[in-house]
JSON list of C-alpha atoms and ligand atoms in Angstrom, two decimals:
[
{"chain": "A", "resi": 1, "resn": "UNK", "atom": "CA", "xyz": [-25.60, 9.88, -20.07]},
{"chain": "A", "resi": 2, "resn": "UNK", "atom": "CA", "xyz": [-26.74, 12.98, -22.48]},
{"chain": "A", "resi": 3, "resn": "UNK", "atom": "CA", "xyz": [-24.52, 13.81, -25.21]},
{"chain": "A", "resi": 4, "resn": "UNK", "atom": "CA", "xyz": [-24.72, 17.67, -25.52]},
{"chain": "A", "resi": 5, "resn": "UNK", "atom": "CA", "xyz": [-24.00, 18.87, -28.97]},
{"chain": "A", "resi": 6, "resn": "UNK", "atom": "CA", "xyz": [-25.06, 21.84, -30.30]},
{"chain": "A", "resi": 7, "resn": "UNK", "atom": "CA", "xyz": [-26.01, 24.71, -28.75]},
{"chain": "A", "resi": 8, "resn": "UNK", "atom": "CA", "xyz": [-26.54, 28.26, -29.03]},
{"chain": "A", "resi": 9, "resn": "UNK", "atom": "CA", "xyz": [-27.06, 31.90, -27.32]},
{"chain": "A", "resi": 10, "resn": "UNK", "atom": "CA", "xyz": [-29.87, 34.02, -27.71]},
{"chain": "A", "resi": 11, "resn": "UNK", "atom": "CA", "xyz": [-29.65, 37.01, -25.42]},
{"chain": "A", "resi": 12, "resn": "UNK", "atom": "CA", "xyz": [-28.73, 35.90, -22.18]},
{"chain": "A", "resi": 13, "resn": "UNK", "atom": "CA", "xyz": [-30.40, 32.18, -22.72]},
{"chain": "A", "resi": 14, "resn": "UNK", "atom": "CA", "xyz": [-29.11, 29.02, -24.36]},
{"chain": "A", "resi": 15, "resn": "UNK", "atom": "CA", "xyz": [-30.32, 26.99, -26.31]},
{"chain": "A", "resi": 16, "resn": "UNK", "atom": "CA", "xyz": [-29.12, 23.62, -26.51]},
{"chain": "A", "resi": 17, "resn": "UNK", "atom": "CA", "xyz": [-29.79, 20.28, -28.42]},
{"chain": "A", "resi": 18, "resn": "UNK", "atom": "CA", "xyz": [-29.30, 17.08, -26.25]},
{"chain": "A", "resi": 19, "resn": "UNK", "atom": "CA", "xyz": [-29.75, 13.03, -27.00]},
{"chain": "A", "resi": 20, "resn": "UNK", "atom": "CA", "xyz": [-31.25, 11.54, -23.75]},
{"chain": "A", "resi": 21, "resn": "UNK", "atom": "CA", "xyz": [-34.62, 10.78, -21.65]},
{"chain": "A", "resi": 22, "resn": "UNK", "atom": "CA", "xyz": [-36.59, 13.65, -20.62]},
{"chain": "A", "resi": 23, "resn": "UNK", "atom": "CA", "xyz": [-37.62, 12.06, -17.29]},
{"chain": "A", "resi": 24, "resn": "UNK", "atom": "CA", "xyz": [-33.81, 12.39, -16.52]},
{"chain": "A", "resi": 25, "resn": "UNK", "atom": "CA", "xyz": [-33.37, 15.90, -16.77]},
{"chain": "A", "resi": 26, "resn": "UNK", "atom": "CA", "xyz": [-32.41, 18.31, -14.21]},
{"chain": "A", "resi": 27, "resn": "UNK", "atom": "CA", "xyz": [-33.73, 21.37, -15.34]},
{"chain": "A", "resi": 28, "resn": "UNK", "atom": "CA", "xyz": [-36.13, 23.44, -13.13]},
{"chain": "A", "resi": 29, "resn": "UNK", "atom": "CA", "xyz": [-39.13, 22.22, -15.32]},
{"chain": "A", "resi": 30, "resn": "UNK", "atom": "CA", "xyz": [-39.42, 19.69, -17.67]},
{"chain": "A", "resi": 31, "resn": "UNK", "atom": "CA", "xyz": [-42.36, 19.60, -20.63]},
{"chain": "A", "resi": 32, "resn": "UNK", "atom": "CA", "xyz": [-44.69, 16.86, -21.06]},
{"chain": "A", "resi": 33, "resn": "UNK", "atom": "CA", "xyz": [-45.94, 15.92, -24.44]},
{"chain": "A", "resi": 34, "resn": "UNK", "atom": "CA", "xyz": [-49.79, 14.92, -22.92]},
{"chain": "A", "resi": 35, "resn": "UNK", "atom": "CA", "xyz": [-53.20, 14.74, -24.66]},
{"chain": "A", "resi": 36, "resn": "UNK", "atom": "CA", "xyz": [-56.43, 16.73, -23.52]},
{"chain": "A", "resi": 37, "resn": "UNK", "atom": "CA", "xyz": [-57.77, 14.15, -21.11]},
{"chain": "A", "resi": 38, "resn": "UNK", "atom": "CA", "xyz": [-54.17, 14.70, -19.10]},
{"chain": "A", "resi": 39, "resn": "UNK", "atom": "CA", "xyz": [-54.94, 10.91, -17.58]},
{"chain": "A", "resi": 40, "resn": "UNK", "atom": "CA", "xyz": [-51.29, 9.89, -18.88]},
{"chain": "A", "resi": 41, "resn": "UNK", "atom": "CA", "xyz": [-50.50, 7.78, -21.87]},
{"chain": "A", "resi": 42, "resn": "UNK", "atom": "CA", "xyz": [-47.52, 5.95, -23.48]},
{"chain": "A", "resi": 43, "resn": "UNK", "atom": "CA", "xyz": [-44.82, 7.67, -24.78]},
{"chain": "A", "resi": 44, "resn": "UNK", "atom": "CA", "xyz": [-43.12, 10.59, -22.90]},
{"chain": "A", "resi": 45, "resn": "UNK", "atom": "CA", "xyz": [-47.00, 10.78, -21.23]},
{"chain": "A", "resi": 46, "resn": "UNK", "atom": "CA", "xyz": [-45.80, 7.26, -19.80]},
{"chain": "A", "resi": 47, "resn": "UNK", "atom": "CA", "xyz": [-42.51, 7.48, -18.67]},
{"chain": "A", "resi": 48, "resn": "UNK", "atom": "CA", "xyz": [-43.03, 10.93, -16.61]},
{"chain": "A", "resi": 49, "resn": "UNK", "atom": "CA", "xyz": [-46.30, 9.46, -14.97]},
{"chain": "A", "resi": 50, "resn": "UNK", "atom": "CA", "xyz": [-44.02, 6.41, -14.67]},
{"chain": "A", "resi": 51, "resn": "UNK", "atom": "CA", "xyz": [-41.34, 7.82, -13.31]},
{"chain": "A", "resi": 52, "resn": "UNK", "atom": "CA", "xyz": [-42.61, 11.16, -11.61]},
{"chain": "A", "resi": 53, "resn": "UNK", "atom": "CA", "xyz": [-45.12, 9.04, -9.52]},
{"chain": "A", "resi": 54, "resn": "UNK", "atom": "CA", "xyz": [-48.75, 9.61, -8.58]},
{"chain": "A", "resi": 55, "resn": "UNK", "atom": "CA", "xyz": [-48.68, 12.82, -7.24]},
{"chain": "A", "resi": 56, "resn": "UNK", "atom": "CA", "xyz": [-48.67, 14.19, -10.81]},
{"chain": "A", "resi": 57, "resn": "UNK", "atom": "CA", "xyz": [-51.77, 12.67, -11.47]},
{"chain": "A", "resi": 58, "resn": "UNK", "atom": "CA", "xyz": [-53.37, 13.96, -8.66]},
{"chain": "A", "resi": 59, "resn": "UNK", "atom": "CA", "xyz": [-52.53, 17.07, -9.68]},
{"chain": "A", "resi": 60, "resn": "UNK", "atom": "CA", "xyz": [-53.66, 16.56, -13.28]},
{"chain": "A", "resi": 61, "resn": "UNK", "atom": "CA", "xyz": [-57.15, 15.18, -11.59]},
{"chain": "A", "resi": 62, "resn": "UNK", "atom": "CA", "xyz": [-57.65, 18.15, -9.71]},
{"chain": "A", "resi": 63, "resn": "UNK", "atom": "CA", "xyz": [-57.12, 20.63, -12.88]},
{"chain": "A", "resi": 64, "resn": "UNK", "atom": "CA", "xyz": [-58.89, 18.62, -14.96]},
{"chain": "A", "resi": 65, "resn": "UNK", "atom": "CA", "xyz": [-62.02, 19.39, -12.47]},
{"chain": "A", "resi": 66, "resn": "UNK", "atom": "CA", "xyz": [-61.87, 22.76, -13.59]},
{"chain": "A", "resi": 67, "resn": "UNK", "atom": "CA", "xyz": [-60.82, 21.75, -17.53]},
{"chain": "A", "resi": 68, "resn": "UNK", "atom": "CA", "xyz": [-64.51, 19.86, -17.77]},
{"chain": "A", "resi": 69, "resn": "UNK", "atom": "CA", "xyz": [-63.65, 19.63, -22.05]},
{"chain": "A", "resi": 70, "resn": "UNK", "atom": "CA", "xyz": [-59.90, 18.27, -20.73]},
{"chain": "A", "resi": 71, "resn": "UNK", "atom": "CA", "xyz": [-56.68, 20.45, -22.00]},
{"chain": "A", "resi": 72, "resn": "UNK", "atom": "CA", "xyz": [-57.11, 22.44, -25.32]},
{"chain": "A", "resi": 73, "resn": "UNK", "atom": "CA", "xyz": [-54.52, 21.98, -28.01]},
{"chain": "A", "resi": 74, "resn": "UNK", "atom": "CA", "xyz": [-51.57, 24.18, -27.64]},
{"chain": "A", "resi": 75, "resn": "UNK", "atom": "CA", "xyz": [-52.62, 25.33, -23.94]},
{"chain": "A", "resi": 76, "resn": "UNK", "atom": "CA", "xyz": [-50.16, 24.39, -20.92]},
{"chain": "A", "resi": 77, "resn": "UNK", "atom": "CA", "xyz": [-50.87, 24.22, -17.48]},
{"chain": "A", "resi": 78, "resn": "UNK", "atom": "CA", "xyz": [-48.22, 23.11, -14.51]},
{"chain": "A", "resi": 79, "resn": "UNK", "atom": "CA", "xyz": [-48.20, 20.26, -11.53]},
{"chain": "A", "resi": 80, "resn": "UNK", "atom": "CA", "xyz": [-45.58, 18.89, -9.37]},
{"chain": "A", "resi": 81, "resn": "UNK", "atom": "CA", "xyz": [-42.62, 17.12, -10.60]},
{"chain": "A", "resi": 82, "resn": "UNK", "atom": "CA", "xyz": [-43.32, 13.87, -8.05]},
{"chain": "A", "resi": 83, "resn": "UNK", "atom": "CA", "xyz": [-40.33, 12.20, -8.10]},
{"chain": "A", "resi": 84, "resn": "UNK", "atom": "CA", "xyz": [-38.72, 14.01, -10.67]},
{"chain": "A", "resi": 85, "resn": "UNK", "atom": "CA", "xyz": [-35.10, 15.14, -10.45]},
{"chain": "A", "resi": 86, "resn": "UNK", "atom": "CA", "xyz": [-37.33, 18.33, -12.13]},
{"chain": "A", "resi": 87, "resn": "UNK", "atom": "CA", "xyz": [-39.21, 20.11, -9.68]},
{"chain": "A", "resi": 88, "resn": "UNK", "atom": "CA", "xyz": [-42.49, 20.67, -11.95]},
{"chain": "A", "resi": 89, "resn": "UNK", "atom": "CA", "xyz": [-43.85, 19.38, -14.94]},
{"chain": "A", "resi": 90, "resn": "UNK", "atom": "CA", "xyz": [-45.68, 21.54, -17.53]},
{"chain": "A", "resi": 91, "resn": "UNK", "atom": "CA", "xyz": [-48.43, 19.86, -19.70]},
{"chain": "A", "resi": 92, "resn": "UNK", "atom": "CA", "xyz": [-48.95, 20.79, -23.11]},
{"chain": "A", "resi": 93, "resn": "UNK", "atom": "CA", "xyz": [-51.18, 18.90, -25.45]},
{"chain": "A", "resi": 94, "resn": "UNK", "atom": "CA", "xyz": [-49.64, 19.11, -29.38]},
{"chain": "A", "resi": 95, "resn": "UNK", "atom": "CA", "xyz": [-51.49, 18.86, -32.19]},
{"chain": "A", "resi": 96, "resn": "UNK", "atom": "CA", "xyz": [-52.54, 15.54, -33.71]},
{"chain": "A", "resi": 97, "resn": "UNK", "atom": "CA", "xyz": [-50.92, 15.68, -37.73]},
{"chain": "A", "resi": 98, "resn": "UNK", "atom": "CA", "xyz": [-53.83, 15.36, -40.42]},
{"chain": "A", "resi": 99, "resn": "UNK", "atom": "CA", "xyz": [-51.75, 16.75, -43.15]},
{"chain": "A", "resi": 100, "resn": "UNK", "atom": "CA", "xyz": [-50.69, 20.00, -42.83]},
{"chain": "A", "resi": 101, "resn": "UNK", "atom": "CA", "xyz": [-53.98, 21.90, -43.47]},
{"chain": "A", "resi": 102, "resn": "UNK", "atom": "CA", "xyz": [-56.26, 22.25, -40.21]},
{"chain": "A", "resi": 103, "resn": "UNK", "atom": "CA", "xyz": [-53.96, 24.58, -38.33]},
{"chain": "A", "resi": 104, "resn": "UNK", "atom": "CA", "xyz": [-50.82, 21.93, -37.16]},
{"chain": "A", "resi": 105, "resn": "UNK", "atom": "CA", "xyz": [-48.40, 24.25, -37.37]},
{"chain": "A", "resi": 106, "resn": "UNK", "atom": "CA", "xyz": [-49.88, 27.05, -35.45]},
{"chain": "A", "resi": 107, "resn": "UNK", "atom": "CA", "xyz": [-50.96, 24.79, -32.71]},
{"chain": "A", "resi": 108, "resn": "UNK", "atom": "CA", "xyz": [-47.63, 23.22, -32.64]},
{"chain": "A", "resi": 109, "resn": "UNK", "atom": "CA", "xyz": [-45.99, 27.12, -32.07]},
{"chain": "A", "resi": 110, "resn": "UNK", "atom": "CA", "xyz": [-49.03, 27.65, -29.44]},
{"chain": "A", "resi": 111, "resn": "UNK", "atom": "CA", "xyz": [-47.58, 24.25, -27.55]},
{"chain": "A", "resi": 112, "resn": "UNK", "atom": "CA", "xyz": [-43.87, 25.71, -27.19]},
{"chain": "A", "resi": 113, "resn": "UNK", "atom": "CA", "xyz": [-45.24, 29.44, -26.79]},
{"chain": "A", "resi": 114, "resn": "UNK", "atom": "CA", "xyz": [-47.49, 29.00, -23.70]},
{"chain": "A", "resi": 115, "resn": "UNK", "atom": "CA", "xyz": [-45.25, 26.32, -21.94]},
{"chain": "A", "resi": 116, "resn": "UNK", "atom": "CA", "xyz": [-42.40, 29.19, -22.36]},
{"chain": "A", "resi": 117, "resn": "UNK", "atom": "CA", "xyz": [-45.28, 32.06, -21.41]},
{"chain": "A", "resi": 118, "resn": "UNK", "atom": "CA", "xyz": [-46.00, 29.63, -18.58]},
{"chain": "A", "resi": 119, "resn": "UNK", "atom": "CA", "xyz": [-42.42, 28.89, -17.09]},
{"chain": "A", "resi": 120, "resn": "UNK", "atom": "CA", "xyz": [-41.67, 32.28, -17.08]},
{"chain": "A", "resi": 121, "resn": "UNK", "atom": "CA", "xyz": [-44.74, 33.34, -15.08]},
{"chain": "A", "resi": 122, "resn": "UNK", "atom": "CA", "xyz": [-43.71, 30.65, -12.64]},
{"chain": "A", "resi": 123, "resn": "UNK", "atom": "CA", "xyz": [-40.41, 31.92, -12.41]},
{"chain": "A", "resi": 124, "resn": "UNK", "atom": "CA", "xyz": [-38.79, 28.82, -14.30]},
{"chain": "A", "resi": 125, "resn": "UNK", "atom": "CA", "xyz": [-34.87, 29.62, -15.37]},
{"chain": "A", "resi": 126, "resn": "UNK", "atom": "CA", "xyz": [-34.31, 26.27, -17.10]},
{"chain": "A", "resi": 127, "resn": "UNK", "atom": "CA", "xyz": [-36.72, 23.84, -18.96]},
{"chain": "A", "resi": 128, "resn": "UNK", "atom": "CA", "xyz": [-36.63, 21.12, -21.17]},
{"chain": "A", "resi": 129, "resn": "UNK", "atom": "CA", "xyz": [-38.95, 20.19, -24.41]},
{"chain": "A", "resi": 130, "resn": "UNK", "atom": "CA", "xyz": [-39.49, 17.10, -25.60]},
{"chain": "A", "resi": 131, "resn": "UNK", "atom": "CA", "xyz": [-39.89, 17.10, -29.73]},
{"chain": "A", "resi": 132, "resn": "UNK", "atom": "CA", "xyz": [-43.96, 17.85, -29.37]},
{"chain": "A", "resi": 133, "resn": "UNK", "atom": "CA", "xyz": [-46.14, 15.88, -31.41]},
{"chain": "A", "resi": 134, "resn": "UNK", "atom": "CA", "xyz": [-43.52, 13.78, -33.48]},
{"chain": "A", "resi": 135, "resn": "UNK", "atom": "CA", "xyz": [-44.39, 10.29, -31.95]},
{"chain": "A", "resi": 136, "resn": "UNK", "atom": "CA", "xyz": [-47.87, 8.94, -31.30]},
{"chain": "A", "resi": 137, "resn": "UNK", "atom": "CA", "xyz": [-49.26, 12.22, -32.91]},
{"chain": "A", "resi": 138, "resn": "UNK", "atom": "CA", "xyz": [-47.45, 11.59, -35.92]},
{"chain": "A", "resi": 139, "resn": "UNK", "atom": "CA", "xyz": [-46.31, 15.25, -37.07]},
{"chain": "A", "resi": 140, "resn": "UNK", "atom": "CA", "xyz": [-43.45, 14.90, -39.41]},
{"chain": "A", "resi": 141, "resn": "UNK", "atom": "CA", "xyz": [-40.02, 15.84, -37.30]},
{"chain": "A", "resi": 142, "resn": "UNK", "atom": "CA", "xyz": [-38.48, 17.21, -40.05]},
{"chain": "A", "resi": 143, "resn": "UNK", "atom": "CA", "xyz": [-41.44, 20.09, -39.86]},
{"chain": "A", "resi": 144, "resn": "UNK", "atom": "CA", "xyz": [-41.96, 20.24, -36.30]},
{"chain": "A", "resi": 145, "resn": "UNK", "atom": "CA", "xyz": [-38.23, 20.38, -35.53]},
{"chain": "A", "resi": 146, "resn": "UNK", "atom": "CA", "xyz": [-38.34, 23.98, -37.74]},
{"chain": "A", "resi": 147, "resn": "UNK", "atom": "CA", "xyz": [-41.50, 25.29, -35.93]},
{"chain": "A", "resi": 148, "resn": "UNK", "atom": "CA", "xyz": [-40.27, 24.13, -32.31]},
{"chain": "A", "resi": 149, "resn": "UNK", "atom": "CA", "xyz": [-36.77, 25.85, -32.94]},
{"chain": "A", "resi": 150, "resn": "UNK", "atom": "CA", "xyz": [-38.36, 28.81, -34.17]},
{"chain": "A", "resi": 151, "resn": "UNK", "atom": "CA", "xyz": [-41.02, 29.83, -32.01]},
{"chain": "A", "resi": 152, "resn": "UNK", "atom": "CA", "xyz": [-38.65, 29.42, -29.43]},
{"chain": "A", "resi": 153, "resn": "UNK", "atom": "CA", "xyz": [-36.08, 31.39, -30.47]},
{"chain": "A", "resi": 154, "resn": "UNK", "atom": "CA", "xyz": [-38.79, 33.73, -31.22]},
{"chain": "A", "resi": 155, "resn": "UNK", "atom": "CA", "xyz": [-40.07, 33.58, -27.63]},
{"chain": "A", "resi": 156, "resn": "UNK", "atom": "CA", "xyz": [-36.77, 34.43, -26.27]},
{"chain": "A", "resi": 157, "resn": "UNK", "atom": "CA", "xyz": [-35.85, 37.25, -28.79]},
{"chain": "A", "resi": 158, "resn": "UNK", "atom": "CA", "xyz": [-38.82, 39.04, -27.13]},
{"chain": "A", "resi": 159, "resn": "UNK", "atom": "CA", "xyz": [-38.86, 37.94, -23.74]},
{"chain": "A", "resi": 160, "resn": "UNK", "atom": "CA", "xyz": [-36.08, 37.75, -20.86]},
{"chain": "A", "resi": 161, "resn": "UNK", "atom": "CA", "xyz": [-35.83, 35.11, -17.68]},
{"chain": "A", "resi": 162, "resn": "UNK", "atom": "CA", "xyz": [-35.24, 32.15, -18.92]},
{"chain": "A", "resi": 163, "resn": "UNK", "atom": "CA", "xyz": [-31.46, 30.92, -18.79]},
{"chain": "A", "resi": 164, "resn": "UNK", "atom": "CA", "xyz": [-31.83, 27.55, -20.13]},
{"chain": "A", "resi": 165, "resn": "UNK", "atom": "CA", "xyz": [-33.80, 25.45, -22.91]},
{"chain": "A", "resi": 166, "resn": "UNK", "atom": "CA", "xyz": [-33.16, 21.99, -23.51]},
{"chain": "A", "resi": 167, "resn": "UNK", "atom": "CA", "xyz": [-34.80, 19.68, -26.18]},
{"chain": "A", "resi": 168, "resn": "UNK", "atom": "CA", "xyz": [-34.06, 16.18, -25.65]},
{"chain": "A", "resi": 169, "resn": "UNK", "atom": "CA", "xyz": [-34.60, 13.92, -28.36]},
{"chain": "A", "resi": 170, "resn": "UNK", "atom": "CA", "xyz": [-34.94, 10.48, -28.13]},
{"chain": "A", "resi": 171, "resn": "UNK", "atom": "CA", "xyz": [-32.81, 8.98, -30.61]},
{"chain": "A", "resi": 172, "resn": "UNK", "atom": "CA", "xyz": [-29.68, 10.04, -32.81]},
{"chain": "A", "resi": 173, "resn": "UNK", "atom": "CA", "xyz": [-31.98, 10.64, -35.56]},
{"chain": "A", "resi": 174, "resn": "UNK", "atom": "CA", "xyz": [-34.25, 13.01, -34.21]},
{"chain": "A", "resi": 175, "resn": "UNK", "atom": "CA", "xyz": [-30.93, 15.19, -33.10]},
{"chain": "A", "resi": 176, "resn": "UNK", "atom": "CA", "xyz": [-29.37, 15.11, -36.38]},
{"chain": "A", "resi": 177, "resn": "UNK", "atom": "CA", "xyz": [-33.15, 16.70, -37.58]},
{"chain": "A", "resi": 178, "resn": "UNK", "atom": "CA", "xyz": [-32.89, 18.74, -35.31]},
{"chain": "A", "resi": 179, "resn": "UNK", "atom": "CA", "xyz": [-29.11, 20.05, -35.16]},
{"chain": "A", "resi": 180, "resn": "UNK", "atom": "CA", "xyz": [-29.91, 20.75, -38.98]},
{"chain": "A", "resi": 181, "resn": "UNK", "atom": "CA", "xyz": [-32.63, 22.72, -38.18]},
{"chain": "A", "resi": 182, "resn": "UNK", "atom": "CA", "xyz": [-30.69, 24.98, -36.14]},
{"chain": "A", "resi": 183, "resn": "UNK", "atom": "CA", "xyz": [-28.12, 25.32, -38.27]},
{"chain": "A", "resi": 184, "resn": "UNK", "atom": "CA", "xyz": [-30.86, 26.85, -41.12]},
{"chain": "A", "resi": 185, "resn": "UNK", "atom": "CA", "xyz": [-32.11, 29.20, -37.85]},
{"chain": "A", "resi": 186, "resn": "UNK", "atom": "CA", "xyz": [-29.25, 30.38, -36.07]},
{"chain": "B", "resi": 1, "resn": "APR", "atom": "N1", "xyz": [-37.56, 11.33, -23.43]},
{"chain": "B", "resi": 1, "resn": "APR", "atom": "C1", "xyz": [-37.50, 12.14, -24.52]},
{"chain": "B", "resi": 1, "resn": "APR", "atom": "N2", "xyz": [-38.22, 11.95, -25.63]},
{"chain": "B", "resi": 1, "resn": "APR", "atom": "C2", "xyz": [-39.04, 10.88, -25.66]},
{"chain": "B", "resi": 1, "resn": "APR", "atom": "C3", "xyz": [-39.18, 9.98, -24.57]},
{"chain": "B", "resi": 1, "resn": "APR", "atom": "C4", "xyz": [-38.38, 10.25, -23.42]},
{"chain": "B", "resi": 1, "resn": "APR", "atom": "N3", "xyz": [-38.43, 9.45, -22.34]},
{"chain": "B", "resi": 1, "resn": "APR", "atom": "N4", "xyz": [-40.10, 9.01, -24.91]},
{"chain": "B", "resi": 1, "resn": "APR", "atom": "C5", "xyz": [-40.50, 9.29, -26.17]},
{"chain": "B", "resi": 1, "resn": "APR", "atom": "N5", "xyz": [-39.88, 10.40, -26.63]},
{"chain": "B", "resi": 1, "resn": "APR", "atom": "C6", "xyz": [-40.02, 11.08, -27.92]},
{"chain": "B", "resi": 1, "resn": "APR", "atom": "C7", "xyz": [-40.62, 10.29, -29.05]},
{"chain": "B", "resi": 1, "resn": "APR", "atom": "O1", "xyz": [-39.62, 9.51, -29.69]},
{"chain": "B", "resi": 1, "resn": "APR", "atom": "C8", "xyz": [-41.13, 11.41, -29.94]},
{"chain": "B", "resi": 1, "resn": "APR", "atom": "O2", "xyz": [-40.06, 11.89, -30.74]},
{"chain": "B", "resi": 1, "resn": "APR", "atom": "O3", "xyz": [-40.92, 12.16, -27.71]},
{"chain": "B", "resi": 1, "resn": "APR", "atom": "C9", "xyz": [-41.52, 12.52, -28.97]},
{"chain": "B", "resi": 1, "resn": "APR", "atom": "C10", "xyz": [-43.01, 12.68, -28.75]},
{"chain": "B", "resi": 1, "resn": "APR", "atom": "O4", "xyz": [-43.61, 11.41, -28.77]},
{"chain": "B", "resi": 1, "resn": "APR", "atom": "P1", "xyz": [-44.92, 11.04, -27.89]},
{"chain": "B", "resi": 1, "resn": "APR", "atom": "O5", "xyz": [-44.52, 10.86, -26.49]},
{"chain": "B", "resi": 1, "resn": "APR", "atom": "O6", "xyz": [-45.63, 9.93, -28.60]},
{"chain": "B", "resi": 1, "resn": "APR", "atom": "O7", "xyz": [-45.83, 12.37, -27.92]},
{"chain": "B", "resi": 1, "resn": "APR", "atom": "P2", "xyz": [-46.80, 12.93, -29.05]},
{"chain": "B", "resi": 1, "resn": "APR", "atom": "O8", "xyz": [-46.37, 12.54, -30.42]},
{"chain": "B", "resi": 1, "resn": "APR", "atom": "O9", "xyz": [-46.95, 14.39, -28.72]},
{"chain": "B", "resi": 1, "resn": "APR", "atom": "O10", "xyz": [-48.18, 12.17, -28.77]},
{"chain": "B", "resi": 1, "resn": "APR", "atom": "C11", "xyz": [-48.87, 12.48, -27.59]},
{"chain": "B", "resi": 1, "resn": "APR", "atom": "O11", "xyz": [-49.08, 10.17, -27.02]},
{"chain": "B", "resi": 1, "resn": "APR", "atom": "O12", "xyz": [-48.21, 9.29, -25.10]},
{"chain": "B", "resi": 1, "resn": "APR", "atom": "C12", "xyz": [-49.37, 9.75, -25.68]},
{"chain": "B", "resi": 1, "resn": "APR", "atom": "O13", "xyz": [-50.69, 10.59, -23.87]},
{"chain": "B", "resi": 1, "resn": "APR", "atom": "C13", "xyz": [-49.90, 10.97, -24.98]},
{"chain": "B", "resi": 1, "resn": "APR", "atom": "O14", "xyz": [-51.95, 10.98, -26.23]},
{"chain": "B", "resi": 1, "resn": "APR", "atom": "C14", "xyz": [-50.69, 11.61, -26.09]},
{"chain": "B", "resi": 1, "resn": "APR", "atom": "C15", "xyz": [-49.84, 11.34, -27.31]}
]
């Protein structure tokens, strides 16, 4: 069962901090923390393809046909949600961390920018982030909590349509990160 605990309003959207499993959630779209080749993976890669079912895939093969270089950094693009109590499933490929200096952080901002650009286009009210590029791509939480917060607080002080952001983080931890965080952006 999530544990909601902290939240907060920006506009007419909330945004709001939950422990739990991503492939649980029941918001209209939920964001999947893939790499370029968009073949699946381990991590939250895993458990959506796990979970979600093969008709993600083949909807991931069939984009890929036109993505002959696979999935760009920071660039989103949307399938079915399969099985999914989510409907859809937006992609998003985070940077890998190499120490701060080739361009992380931008990338990261790109990641949460064009999945929000991208849910909105698709008429999306509620969607859920995993924390981007904090497990197998090793970006240090306590930085990418700061630029996933604030990019998307930014993306909602300038755009309208989306009711409801979720980031679900995996572990006690990673909420505590990220509740502190908020409390330095809100
Ligand atoms: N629900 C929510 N969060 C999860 C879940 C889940 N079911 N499983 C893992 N996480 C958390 C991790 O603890 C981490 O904090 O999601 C965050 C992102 O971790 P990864 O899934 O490893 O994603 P990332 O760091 O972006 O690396 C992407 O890993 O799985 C492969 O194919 C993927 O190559 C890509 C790379």
């Amino acid at each position: 069962m999530d544990k909601e605990i902290t939240q907060i309003q920006i506009g007419t959207a909330r945004v709001i901090l939950v422990q739990g499993d991503i492939t649980e959630q029941g918001t209209h779209a939920i964001v999947n923390a893939a790499n370029s080749g968009l073949m699946g993976g381990g991590g939250v890669d895993g458990a959506i393809h796990r979970k979600g079912g093969p008709d993600i895939l083949n909807e991931c093969k069939i984009i890929r046909e036109s993505l002959p270089d696979g999935l760009p950094t920071g660039d989103a693009v949307v399938t079915t949600g399969g099985r999914l109590r989510a409907e859809h499933v937006i992609h998003t490929v985070g940077p890998i961390w190499s120490g701060g200096g080739t361009g992380e952080p931008e990338l990261l901002a790109r990641a949460y920018r064009n999945s929000l650009a991208l849910a909105l286009k698709m008429g999306f009210r509620s969607i859920s982030f995993p924390s981007i590029s904090t497990g197998a791509y090793g970006y240090p939480i306590e930085k990418a909590s700061r630029i996933a917060l604030g990019s998307v607080i930014e993306f909602l002080e300038k755009n309208k349509g989306i009711d409801e952001i979720r980031f679900v983080l995996h572990s006690t931890h990673d909420l505590r990160v990220y509740e502190d965080a908020l409390k330095e952006l809100a």
